[in-house]
CSV table of C-alpha atoms in Angstrom, one decimal:
chain,number,residue,atom,x,y,z
A,6,UNK,CA,11.6,23.4,-15.3
A,7,UNK,CA,14.6,21.4,-14.2
A,8,UNK,CA,17.5,21.5,-16.4
A,9,UNK,CA,21.0,20.1,-16.5
A,10,UNK,CA,23.0,21.4,-19.4
A,11,UNK,CA,26.4,20.1,-20.0
A,12,UNK,CA,29.6,21.7,-21.7
A,13,UNK,CA,30.3,20.8,-25.3
A,14,UNK,CA,32.2,17.7,-26.8
A,15,UNK,CA,36.1,17.7,-26.2
A,16,UNK,CA,38.9,16.5,-28.2
A,17,UNK,CA,42.2,15.9,-26.1
A,18,UNK,CA,45.6,14.5,-26.4
A,19,UNK,CA,46.9,11.7,-23.8
A,20,UNK,CA,48.4,13.3,-20.7
A,21,UNK,CA,46.3,16.6,-21.2
A,22,UNK,CA,43.9,17.9,-18.4
A,23,UNK,CA,40.3,18.6,-18.9
A,24,UNK,CA,37.4,19.8,-16.8
A,25,UNK,CA,33.9,19.6,-18.0
A,26,UNK,CA,30.7,21.1,-16.5
A,27,UNK,CA,27.0,20.7,-15.6
A,28,UNK,CA,24.8,23.9,-15.4
A,29,UNK,CA,22.0,23.1,-13.0
A,30,UNK,CA,18.6,25.3,-13.0
A,31,UNK,CA,15.1,25.2,-12.2
A,32,UNK,CA,15.4,23.8,-8.6
A,33,UNK,CA,17.4,24.4,-5.2
A,34,UNK,CA,21.0,23.4,-6.4
A,35,UNK,CA,22.2,23.1,-2.9
A,36,UNK,CA,19.4,20.2,-1.9
A,37,UNK,CA,20.1,17.7,-4.2
A,38,UNK,CA,23.1,15.3,-5.0
A,39,UNK,CA,24.5,15.3,-8.5
A,40,UNK,CA,26.1,12.3,-10.2
A,41,UNK,CA,28.4,11.5,-12.9
A,42,UNK,CA,27.9,8.7,-15.0
A,43,UNK,CA,30.2,7.3,-17.7
A,44,UNK,CA,29.3,5.5,-20.9
A,45,UNK,CA,32.1,4.3,-23.0
A,46,UNK,CA,31.6,3.6,-26.7
A,47,UNK,CA,29.0,0.8,-27.2
A,48,UNK,CA,28.9,0.1,-23.6
A,49,UNK,CA,26.5,0.3,-20.5
A,50,UNK,CA,26.5,3.0,-17.7
A,51,UNK,CA,28.7,3.3,-15.0
A,52,UNK,CA,28.4,5.4,-11.9
A,53,UNK,CA,31.6,7.5,-11.4
A,54,UNK,CA,30.8,9.6,-8.3
A,55,UNK,CA,28.4,12.1,-6.7
A,56,UNK,CA,28.5,15.2,-4.8
A,57,UNK,CA,26.2,17.1,-2.4
A,58,UNK,CA,26.6,20.9,-3.2
A,59,UNK,CA,25.4,22.2,0.2
A,60,UNK,CA,28.7,20.9,1.8
A,61,UNK,CA,30.5,19.4,-1.2
A,62,UNK,CA,30.4,16.0,0.4
A,63,UNK,CA,31.7,13.7,-2.3
A,64,UNK,CA,31.7,9.9,-3.1
A,65,UNK,CA,33.7,8.4,-5.7
A,66,UNK,CA,33.3,4.7,-7.3
A,67,UNK,CA,36.0,2.6,-5.7
A,68,UNK,CA,37.3,1.7,-9.5
A,69,UNK,CA,37.6,5.4,-10.3
A,70,UNK,CA,38.9,6.9,-6.9
A,71,UNK,CA,41.9,9.1,-7.4
A,72,UNK,CA,41.5,9.1,-11.4
A,73,UNK,CA,38.8,12.1,-11.5
A,74,UNK,CA,38.0,14.9,-9.3
A,75,UNK,CA,34.2,16.0,-8.7
A,76,UNK,CA,33.5,19.6,-7.4
A,77,UNK,CA,30.9,22.3,-7.5
A,78,UNK,CA,30.8,26.1,-8.1
A,79,UNK,CA,27.9,27.1,-5.7
A,80,UNK,CA,27.3,30.5,-7.0
A,81,UNK,CA,26.8,29.6,-10.4
A,82,UNK,CA,25.0,26.3,-9.8
A,83,UNK,CA,27.4,24.4,-11.7
A,84,UNK,CA,29.2,20.8,-11.2
A,85,UNK,CA,32.4,19.7,-12.6
A,86,UNK,CA,34.3,16.7,-13.7
A,87,UNK,CA,37.9,16.9,-14.1
A,88,UNK,CA,40.9,15.0,-15.0
A,89,UNK,CA,44.7,15.9,-14.5
A,90,UNK,CA,45.8,13.5,-17.2
A,91,UNK,CA,43.7,12.0,-19.6
A,92,UNK,CA,44.2,8.6,-21.1
A,93,UNK,CA,42.8,7.1,-24.2
A,94,UNK,CA,40.7,4.8,-22.1
A,95,UNK,CA,38.9,8.0,-21.0
A,96,UNK,CA,37.2,8.2,-24.3
A,97,UNK,CA,33.4,8.2,-23.7
A,98,UNK,CA,30.1,9.9,-23.2
A,99,UNK,CA,29.8,11.6,-19.8
A,100,UNK,CA,26.4,12.5,-18.2
A,101,UNK,CA,25.4,14.5,-15.1
A,102,UNK,CA,22.2,13.6,-13.3
A,103,UNK,CA,20.2,14.8,-10.4
A,104,UNK,CA,19.5,12.3,-7.6
A,105,UNK,CA,16.1,12.5,-6.4
A,106,UNK,CA,14.4,10.3,-3.6
A,107,UNK,CA,13.3,9.5,-0.3
A,108,UNK,CA,16.2,9.3,2.4
A,109,UNK,CA,13.9,7.7,5.0
A,110,UNK,CA,13.7,4.5,3.0
A,111,UNK,CA,17.0,5.2,1.2
A,112,UNK,CA,15.3,5.0,-2.2
A,113,UNK,CA,16.9,7.1,-4.8
A,114,UNK,CA,17.1,7.6,-8.5
A,115,UNK,CA,18.7,10.0,-11.1
A,116,UNK,CA,15.5,11.7,-12.3
A,117,UNK,CA,17.0,14.4,-14.6
A,118,UNK,CA,19.8,13.9,-16.9
A,119,UNK,CA,22.1,16.3,-18.6
A,120,UNK,CA,22.3,15.8,-22.6
A,121,UNK,CA,25.8,14.2,-22.2
A,122,UNK,CA,29.5,15.5,-23.1
A,123,UNK,CA,31.6,13.5,-25.5
A,124,UNK,CA,35.0,13.3,-24.7
A,125,UNK,CA,37.7,11.7,-27.3
A,126,UNK,CA,41.2,11.2,-26.1
A,127,UNK,CA,43.4,10.3,-29.1
A,128,UNK,CA,47.1,11.1,-30.1
W,5,UNK,CA,31.2,-5.3,-5.1
W,6,UNK,CA,27.6,-5.4,-6.0
W,7,UNK,CA,26.5,-6.5,-9.4
W,8,UNK,CA,23.2,-6.4,-11.0
W,9,UNK,CA,22.6,-8.7,-14.2
W,10,UNK,CA,20.3,-8.5,-17.0
W,11,UNK,CA,19.7,-10.3,-20.2
W,12,UNK,CA,21.6,-8.8,-23.0
W,13,UNK,CA,18.5,-8.9,-25.4
W,14,UNK,CA,14.7,-9.3,-25.5
W,15,UNK,CA,12.6,-9.3,-28.5
W,16,UNK,CA,8.8,-8.6,-28.4
W,17,UNK,CA,6.0,-8.3,-31.1
W,18,UNK,CA,4.2,-4.8,-31.3
W,19,UNK,CA,1.2,-5.0,-28.8
W,20,UNK,CA,2.7,-7.7,-26.8
W,21,UNK,CA,4.4,-7.8,-23.4
W,22,UNK,CA,8.1,-7.5,-22.9
W,23,UNK,CA,9.5,-8.5,-19.4
W,24,UNK,CA,13.1,-7.5,-18.5
W,25,UNK,CA,14.8,-9.2,-15.4
W,26,UNK,CA,17.5,-7.5,-13.0
W,27,UNK,CA,19.4,-10.1,-10.7
W,28,UNK,CA,21.2,-9.0,-7.7
W,29,UNK,CA,21.8,-10.6,-4.1
W,30,UNK,CA,19.0,-9.7,-2.0
W,31,UNK,CA,17.8,-7.0,-4.3
W,32,UNK,CA,14.3,-7.0,-3.0
W,33,UNK,CA,15.6,-5.6,0.1
W,34,UNK,CA,16.8,-2.5,-2.0
W,35,UNK,CA,15.2,0.1,-3.9
W,36,UNK,CA,15.3,-0.7,-7.8
W,37,UNK,CA,14.8,1.9,-10.5
W,38,UNK,CA,14.8,1.6,-14.2
W,39,UNK,CA,16.1,3.9,-17.1
W,40,UNK,CA,15.4,3.8,-20.9
W,41,UNK,CA,18.2,4.9,-23.3
W,42,UNK,CA,17.1,5.4,-27.0
W,43,UNK,CA,20.0,5.4,-29.4
W,44,UNK,CA,22.0,8.6,-29.1
W,45,UNK,CA,20.1,10.0,-26.3
W,46,UNK,CA,20.4,10.5,-22.5
W,47,UNK,CA,19.0,8.0,-20.4
W,48,UNK,CA,15.3,8.6,-19.0
W,49,UNK,CA,14.0,7.4,-15.8
W,50,UNK,CA,10.7,5.2,-16.2
W,51,UNK,CA,10.6,3.3,-13.0
W,52,UNK,CA,11.8,4.5,-9.3
W,53,UNK,CA,11.3,3.2,-6.0
W,54,UNK,CA,10.5,-0.6,-7.6
W,55,UNK,CA,6.8,0.4,-9.0
W,56,UNK,CA,6.7,4.3,-9.3
W,57,UNK,CA,6.3,6.1,-12.7
W,58,UNK,CA,7.7,9.4,-13.0
W,59,UNK,CA,5.0,11.9,-14.5
W,60,UNK,CA,4.9,11.7,-18.3
W,61,UNK,CA,6.0,7.9,-18.5
W,62,UNK,CA,3.1,5.9,-20.0
W,63,UNK,CA,1.1,3.4,-17.8
W,64,UNK,CA,2.3,0.5,-20.1
W,65,UNK,CA,5.4,0.7,-18.0
W,66,UNK,CA,5.3,-1.2,-14.4
W,67,UNK,CA,7.7,-2.7,-12.2
W,68,UNK,CA,8.2,-5.2,-9.4
W,69,UNK,CA,11.0,-6.1,-7.0
W,70,UNK,CA,11.3,-9.2,-4.6
W,71,UNK,CA,13.8,-11.6,-3.6
W,72,UNK,CA,16.7,-11.5,-5.9
W,73,UNK,CA,14.8,-10.1,-8.9
W,74,UNK,CA,13.5,-6.7,-10.1
W,75,UNK,CA,11.4,-6.9,-13.2
W,76,UNK,CA,10.3,-4.1,-15.6
W,77,UNK,CA,7.2,-5.0,-17.8
W,78,UNK,CA,6.2,-3.2,-21.0
W,79,UNK,CA,2.6,-4.0,-21.8
W,80,UNK,CA,1.2,-3.2,-25.2
W,81,UNK,CA,4.8,-2.7,-26.6
W,82,UNK,CA,5.2,0.1,-29.2
W,83,UNK,CA,8.0,0.7,-31.8
W,84,UNK,CA,8.9,3.7,-29.8
W,85,UNK,CA,9.8,1.4,-26.9
W,86,UNK,CA,12.8,0.0,-28.7
W,87,UNK,CA,15.8,1.1,-26.6
W,88,UNK,CA,18.3,-0.1,-24.1
W,89,UNK,CA,17.0,-0.4,-20.6
W,90,UNK,CA,19.2,-0.6,-17.4
W,91,UNK,CA,18.2,-1.2,-14.0
W,92,UNK,CA,19.9,0.4,-11.1
W,93,UNK,CA,20.2,0.3,-7.2
W,94,UNK,CA,22.4,1.5,-4.4
W,95,UNK,CA,24.7,-0.7,-2.6
W,96,UNK,CA,25.7,-0.8,1.2
W,97,UNK,CA,28.3,1.9,0.7
W,98,UNK,CA,25.8,4.2,-1.0
W,99,UNK,CA,27.4,3.7,-4.3
W,100,UNK,CA,25.1,3.6,-7.4
W,101,UNK,CA,25.3,0.4,-9.2
W,102,UNK,CA,23.7,-0.1,-12.8
W,103,UNK,CA,22.6,-3.3,-14.2
W,104,UNK,CA,24.4,-4.6,-17.6
W,105,UNK,CA,21.7,-3.3,-19.9
W,106,UNK,CA,19.1,-5.2,-22.0
W,107,UNK,CA,18.4,-4.3,-25.7
W,108,UNK,CA,14.7,-4.4,-26.5
W,109,UNK,CA,13.9,-5.0,-30.1
W,110,UNK,CA,10.3,-4.7,-31.4
W,111,UNK,CA,9.9,-7.0,-34.2
């Protein structure tokens, strides 16, 4: 069974750093892009970026470029999303998801999602 | 940047058909997918590559995509289908774009 298991809820202060994780199992971790999706309280889904574990090729949303870093640890099949200096506006639920699809027709979807990590940033 | 627009809400009676639209420039030339998100839960893929259903998704969910509009149709709507629905596509720079989301209420 394909599973993406995320790290637990976090409560942080503005200016602190944070790294959340997404442990992947049940498939070839190297072969599928992993995406991160933000959902602010009461709002919709927003793609933040994606990473290809085999070569760590990473793409970011232009609106979030430079504000977060996406990485992987290949031996433990885990993807990460990290901040160096959190802001109150980073309060949200963050999901990781596996990208599945047909590259010959550029048709992709996020077929398996993690359970979400709630991040609260407050002084 | 590429944008996908959905109606904020759709209401439907049990057993009736609900249609949710997703509008974007030349969306019919891209591959669209749809996600269901129940309150407090992670999104679930219900339609991919415009019309395909993942295993385990009921046949009452169907999709189409042409021109500037993709449509998710829920036939014979049940109370359990009450949720938020999001369309999604990929823009020319390989960035994922989500629609604005539609809340489906089963009255």
